[in-house]
JSON list of C-alpha atoms in Angstrom, two decimals:
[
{"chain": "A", "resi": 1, "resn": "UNK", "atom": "CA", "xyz": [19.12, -0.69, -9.83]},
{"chain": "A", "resi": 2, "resn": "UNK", "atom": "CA", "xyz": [23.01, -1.53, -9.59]},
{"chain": "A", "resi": 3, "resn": "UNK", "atom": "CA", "xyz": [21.75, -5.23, -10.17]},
{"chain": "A", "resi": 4, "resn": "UNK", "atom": "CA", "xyz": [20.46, -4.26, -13.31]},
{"chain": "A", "resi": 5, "resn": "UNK", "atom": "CA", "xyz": [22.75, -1.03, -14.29]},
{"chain": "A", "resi": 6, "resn": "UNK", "atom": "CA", "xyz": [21.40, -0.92, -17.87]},
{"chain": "A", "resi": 7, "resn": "UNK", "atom": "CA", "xyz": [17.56, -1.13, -16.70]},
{"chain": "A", "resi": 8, "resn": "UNK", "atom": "CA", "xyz": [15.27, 1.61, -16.72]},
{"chain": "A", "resi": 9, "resn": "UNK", "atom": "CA", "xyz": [12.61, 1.92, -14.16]},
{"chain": "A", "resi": 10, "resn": "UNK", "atom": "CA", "xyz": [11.28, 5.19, -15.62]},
{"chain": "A", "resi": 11, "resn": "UNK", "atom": "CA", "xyz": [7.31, 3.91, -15.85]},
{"chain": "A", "resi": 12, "resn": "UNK", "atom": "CA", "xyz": [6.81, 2.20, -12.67]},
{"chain": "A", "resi": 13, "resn": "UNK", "atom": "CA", "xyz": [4.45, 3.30, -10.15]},
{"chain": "A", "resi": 14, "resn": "UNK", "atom": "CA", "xyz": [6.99, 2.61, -7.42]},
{"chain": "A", "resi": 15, "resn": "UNK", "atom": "CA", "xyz": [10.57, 4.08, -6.50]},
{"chain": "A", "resi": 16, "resn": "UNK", "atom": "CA", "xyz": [12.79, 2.10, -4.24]},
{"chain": "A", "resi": 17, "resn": "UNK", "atom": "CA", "xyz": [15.81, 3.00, -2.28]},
{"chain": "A", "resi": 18, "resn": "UNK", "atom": "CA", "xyz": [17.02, 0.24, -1.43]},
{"chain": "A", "resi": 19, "resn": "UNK", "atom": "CA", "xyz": [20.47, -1.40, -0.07]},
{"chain": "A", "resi": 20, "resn": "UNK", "atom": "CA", "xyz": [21.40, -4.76, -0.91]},
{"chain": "A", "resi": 21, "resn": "UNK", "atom": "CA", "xyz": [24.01, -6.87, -1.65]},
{"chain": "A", "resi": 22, "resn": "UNK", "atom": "CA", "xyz": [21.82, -9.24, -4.02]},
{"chain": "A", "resi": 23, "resn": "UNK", "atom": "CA", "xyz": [19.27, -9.58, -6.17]},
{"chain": "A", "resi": 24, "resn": "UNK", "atom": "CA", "xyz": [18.77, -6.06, -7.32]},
{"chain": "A", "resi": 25, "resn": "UNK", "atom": "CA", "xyz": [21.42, -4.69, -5.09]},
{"chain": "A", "resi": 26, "resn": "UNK", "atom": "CA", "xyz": [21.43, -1.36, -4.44]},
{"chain": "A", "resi": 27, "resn": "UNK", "atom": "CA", "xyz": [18.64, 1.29, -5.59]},
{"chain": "A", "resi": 28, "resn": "UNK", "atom": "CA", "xyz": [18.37, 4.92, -6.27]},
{"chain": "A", "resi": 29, "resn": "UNK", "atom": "CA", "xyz": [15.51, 7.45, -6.10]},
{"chain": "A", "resi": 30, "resn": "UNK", "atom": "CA", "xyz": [15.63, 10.33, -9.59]},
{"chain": "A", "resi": 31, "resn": "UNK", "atom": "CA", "xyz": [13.37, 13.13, -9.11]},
{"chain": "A", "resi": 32, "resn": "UNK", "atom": "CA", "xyz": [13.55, 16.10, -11.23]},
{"chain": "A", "resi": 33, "resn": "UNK", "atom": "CA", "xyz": [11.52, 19.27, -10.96]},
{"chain": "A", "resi": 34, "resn": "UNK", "atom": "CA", "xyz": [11.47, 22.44, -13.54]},
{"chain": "A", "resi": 35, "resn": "UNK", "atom": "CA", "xyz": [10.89, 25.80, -12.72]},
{"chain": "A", "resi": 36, "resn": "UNK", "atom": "CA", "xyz": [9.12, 27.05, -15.68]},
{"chain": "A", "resi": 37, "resn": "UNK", "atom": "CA", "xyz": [6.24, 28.93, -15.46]},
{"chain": "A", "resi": 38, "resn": "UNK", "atom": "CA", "xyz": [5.66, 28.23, -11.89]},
{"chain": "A", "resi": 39, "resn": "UNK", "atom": "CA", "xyz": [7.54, 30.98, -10.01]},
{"chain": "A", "resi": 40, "resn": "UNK", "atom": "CA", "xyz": [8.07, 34.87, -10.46]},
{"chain": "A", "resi": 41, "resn": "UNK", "atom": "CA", "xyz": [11.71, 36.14, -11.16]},
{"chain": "A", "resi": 42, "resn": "UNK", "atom": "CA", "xyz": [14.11, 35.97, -8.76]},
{"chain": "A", "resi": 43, "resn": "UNK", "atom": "CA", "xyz": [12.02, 34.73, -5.83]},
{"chain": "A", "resi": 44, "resn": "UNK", "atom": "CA", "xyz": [13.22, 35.06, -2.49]},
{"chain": "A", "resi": 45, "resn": "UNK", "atom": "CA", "xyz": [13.17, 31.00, -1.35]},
{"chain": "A", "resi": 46, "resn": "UNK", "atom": "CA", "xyz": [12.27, 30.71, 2.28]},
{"chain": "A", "resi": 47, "resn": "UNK", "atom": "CA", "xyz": [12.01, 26.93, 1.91]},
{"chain": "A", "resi": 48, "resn": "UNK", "atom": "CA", "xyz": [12.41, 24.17, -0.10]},
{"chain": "A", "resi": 49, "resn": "UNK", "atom": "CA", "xyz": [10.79, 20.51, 0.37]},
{"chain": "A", "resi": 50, "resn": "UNK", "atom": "CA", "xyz": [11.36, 17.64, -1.85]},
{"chain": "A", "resi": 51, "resn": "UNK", "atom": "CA", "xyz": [7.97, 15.70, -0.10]},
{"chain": "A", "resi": 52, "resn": "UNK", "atom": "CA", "xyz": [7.48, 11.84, -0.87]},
{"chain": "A", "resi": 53, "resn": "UNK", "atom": "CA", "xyz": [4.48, 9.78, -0.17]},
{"chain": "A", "resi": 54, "resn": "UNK", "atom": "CA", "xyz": [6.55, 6.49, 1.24]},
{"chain": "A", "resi": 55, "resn": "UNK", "atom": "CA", "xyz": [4.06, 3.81, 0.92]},
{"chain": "A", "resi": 56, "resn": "UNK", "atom": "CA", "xyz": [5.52, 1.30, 2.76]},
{"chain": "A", "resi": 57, "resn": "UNK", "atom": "CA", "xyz": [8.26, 1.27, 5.33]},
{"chain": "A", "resi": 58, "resn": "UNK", "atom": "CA", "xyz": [11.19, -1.74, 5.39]},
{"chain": "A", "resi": 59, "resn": "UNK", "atom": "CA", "xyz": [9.32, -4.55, 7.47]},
{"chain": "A", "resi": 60, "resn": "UNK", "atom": "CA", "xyz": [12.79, -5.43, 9.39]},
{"chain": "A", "resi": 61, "resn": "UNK", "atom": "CA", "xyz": [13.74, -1.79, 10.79]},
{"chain": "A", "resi": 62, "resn": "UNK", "atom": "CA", "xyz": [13.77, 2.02, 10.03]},
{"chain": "A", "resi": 63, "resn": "UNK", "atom": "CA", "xyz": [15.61, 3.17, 7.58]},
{"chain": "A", "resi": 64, "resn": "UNK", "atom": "CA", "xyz": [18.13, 6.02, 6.88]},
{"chain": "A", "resi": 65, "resn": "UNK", "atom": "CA", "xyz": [17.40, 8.10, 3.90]},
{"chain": "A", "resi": 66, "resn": "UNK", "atom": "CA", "xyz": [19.76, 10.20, 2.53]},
{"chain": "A", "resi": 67, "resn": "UNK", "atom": "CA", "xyz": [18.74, 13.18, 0.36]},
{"chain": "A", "resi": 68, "resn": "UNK", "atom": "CA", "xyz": [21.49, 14.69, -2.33]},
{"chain": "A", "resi": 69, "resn": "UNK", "atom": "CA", "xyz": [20.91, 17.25, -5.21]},
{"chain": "A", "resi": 70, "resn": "UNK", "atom": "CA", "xyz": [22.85, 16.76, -9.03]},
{"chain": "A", "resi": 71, "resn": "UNK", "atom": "CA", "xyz": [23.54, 19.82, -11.39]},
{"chain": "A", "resi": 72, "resn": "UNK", "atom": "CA", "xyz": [23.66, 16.93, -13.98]},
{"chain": "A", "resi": 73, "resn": "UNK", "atom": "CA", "xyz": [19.40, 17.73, -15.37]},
{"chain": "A", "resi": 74, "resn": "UNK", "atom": "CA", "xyz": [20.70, 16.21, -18.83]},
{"chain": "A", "resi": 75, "resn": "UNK", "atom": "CA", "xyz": [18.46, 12.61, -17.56]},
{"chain": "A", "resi": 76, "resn": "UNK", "atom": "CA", "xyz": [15.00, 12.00, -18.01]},
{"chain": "A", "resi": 77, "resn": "UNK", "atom": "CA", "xyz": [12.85, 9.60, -16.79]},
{"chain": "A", "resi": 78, "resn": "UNK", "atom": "CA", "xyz": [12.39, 7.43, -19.91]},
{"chain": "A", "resi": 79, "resn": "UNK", "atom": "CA", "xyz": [16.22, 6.34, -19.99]},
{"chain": "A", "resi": 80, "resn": "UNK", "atom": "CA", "xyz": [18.41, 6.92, -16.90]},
{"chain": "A", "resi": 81, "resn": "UNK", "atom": "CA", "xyz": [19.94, 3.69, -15.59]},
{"chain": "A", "resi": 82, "resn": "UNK", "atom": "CA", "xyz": [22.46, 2.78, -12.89]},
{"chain": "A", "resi": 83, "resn": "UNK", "atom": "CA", "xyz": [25.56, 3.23, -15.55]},
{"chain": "A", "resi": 84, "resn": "UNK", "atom": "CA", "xyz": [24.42, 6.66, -16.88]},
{"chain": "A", "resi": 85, "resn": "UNK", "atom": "CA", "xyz": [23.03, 8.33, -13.54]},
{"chain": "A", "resi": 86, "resn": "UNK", "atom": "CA", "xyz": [24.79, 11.74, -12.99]},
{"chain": "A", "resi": 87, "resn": "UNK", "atom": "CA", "xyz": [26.98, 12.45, -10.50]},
{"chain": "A", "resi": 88, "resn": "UNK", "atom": "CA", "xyz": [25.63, 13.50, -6.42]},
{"chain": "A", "resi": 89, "resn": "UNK", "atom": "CA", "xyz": [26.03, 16.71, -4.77]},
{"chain": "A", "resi": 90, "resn": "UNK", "atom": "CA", "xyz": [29.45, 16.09, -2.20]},
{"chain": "A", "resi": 91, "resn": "UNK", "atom": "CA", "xyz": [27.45, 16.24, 0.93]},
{"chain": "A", "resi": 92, "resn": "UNK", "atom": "CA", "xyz": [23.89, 15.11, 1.82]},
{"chain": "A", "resi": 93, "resn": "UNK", "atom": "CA", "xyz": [21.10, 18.22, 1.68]},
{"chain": "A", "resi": 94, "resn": "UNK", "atom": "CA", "xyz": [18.89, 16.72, 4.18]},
{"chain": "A", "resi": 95, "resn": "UNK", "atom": "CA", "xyz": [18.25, 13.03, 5.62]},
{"chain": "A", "resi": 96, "resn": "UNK", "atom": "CA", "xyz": [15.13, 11.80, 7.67]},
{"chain": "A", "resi": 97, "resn": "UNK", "atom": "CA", "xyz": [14.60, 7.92, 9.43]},
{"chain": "A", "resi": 98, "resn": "UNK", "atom": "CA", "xyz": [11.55, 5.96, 8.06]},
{"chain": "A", "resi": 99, "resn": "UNK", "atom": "CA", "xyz": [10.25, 3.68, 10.58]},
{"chain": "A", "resi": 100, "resn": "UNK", "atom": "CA", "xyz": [9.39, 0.48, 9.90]},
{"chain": "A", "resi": 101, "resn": "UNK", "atom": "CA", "xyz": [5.76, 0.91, 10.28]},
{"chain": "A", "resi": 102, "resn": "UNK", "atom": "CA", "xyz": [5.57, 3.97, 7.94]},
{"chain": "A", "resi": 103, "resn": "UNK", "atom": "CA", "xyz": [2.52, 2.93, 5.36]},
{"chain": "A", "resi": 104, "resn": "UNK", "atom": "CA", "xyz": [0.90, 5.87, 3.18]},
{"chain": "A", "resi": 105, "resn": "UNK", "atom": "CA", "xyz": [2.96, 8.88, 5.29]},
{"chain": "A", "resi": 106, "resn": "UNK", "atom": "CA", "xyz": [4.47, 11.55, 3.77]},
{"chain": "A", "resi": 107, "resn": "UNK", "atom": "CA", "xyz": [7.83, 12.51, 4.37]},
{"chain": "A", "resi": 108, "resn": "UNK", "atom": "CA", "xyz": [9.99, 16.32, 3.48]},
{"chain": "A", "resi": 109, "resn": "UNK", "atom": "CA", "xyz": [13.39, 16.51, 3.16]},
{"chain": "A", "resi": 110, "resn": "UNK", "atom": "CA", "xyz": [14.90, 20.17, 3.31]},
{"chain": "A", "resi": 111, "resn": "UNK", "atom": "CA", "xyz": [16.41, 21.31, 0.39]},
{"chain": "A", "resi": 112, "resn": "UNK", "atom": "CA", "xyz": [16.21, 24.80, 0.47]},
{"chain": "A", "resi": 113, "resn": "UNK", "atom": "CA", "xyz": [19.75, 25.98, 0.09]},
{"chain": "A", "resi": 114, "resn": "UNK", "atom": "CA", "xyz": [20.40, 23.44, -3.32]},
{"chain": "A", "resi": 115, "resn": "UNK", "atom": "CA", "xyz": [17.07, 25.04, -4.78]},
{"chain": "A", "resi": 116, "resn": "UNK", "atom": "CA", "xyz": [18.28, 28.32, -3.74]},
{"chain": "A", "resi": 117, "resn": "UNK", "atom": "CA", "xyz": [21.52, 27.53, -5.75]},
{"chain": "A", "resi": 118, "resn": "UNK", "atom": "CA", "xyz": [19.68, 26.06, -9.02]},
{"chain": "A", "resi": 119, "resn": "UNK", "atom": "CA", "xyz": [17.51, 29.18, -9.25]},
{"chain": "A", "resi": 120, "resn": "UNK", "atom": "CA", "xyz": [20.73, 31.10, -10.16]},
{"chain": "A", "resi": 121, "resn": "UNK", "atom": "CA", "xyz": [22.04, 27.88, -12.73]},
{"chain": "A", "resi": 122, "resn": "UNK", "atom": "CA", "xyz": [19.48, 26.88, -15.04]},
{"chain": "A", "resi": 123, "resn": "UNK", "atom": "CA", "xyz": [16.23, 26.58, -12.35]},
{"chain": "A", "resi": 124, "resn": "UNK", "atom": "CA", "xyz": [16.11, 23.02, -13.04]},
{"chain": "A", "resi": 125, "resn": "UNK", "atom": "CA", "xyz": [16.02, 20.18, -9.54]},
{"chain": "A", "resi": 126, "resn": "UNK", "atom": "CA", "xyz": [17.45, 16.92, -9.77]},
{"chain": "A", "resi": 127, "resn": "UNK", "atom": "CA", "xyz": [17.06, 15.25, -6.21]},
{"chain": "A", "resi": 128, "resn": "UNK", "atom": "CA", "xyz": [18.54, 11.71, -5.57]},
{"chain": "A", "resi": 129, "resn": "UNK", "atom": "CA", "xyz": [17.14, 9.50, -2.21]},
{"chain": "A", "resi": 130, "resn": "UNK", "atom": "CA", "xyz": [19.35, 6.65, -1.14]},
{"chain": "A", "resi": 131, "resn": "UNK", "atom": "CA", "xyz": [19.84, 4.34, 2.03]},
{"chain": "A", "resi": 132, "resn": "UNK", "atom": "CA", "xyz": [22.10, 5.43, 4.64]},
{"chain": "A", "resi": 133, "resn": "UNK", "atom": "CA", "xyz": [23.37, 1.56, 4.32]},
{"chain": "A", "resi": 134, "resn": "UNK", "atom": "CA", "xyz": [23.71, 1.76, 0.31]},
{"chain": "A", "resi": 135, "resn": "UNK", "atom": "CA", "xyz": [27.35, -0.52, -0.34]},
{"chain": "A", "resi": 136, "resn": "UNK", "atom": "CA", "xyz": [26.88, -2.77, 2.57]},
{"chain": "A", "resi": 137, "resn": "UNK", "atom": "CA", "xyz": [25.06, -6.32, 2.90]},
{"chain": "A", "resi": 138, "resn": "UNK", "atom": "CA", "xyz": [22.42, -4.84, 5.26]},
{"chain": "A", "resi": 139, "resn": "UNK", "atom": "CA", "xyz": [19.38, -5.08, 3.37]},
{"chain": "A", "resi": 140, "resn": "UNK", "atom": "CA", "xyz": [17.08, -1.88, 3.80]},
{"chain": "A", "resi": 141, "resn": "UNK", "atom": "CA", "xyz": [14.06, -0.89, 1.48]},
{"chain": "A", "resi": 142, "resn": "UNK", "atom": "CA", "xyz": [11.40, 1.49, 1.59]},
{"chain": "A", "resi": 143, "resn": "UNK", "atom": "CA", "xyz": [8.70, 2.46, -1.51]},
{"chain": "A", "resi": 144, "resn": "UNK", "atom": "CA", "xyz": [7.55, 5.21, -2.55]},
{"chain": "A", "resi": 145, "resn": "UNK", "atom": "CA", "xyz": [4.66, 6.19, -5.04]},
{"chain": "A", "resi": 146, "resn": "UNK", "atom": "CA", "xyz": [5.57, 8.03, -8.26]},
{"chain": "A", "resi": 147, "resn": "UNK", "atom": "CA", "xyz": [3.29, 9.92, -10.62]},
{"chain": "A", "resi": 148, "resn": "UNK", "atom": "CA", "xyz": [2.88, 6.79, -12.47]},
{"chain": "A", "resi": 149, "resn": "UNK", "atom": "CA", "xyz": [0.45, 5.36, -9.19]},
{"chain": "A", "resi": 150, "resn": "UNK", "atom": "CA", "xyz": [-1.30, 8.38, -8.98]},
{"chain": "A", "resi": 151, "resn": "UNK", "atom": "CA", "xyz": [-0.59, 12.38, -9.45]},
{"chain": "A", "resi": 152, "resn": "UNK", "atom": "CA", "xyz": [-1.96, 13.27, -5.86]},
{"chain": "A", "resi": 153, "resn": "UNK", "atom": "CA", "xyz": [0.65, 10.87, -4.23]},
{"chain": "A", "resi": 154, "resn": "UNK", "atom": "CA", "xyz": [3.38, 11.65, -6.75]},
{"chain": "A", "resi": 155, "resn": "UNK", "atom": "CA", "xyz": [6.74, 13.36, -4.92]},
{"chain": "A", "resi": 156, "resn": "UNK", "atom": "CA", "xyz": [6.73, 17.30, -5.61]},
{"chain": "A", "resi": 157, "resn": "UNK", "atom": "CA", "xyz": [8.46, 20.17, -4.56]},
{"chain": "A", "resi": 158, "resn": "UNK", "atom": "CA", "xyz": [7.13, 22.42, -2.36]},
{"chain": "A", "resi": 159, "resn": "UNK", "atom": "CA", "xyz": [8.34, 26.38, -2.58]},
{"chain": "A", "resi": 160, "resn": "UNK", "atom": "CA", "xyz": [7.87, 29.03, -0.12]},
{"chain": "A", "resi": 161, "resn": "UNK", "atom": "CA", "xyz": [9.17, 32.60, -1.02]},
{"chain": "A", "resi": 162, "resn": "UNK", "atom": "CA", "xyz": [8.44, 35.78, -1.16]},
{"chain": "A", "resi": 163, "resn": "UNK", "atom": "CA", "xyz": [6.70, 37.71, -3.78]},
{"chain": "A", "resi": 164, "resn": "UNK", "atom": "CA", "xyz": [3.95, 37.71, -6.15]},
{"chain": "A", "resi": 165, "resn": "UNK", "atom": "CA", "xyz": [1.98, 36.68, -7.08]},
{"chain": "A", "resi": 166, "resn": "UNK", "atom": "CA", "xyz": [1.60, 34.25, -3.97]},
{"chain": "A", "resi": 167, "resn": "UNK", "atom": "CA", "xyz": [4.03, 32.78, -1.11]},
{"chain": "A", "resi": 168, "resn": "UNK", "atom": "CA", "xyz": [4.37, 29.00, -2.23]},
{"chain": "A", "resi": 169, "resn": "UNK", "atom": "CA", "xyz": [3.97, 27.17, -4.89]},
{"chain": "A", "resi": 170, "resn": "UNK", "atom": "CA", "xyz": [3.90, 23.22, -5.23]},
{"chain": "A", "resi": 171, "resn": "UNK", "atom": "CA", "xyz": [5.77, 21.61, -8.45]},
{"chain": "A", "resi": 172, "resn": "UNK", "atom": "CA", "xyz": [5.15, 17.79, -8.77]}
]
């Protein structure tokens, strides 16, 4: 939270992106994801989803949420803050409206070509979610669970390629 830019939010069981110009001010959404053991050598990606269980929808209006990769997987959970977040990709992967009356509805955000990329690097995801607002006084928030609430709801990437030993494979 650029409020709180030393804070770590690592254990909660909720992940806001949020845009704000007090209290907590703006928030960012970390997800990483780690190949390992869950896919065959050089898969052929068809598609890539980073899919979030949104929980609850901003009250006042739909939201813009903006969905950017980082080749920065040097974070984890336990101690990324606003001052020590890696850098974003230069454009936006993917980027989907959440209605205000979204409440327990999954949303999937297309990143198949940054996954694509990363398989070639190191095979390691880092996905960021942000408002489409973040840096202005509009305030705009959505939540979403994270594996903290509960493992079925937490966000996970979902893989469809071709090879063996099957065609898709879900990493949360």
């Amino acid at each position: 939270a650029e409020g709180n830019p030393d804070s770590n939010y690592g254990d909660r069981t909720t992940v806001y992106c949020q845009s704000s110009s007090t209290s907590y001010m703006d928030e960012r959404g970390w997800f990483r994801f780690e190949s390992d053991d869950h896919l065959p050598e050089n898969p052929d990606i068809k598609y890539a989803g980073l899919r979030v269980l949104v929980w609850k929808g901003d009250k006042d209006g739909s939201v813009s949420i903006e969905c950017y990769g980082s080749t920065d997987d040097q974070w984890s959970e336990d101690n990324i803050t606003w001052n020590n977040q890696g850098s974003l990709s230069p454009s936006i992967l993917d980027s989907l409206t959440i209605e205000d009356d979204a409440y327990y509805d999954w949303f999937e955000f297309n990143v198949t070509s940054f996954v694509s990329q990363e398989l070639q690097n190191d095979g390691n995801f880092s996905f960021i979610l942000k408002t489409g607002t973040e840096g202005t006084s509009t305030f705009r928030t959505i939540s979403i669970n994270s594996k903290e609430f509960k493992m079925e709801q937490a966000p996970r990437l979902r893989l469809y390629y071709e090879g063996d030993p099957d065609d898709t494979e879900e990493i949360t």
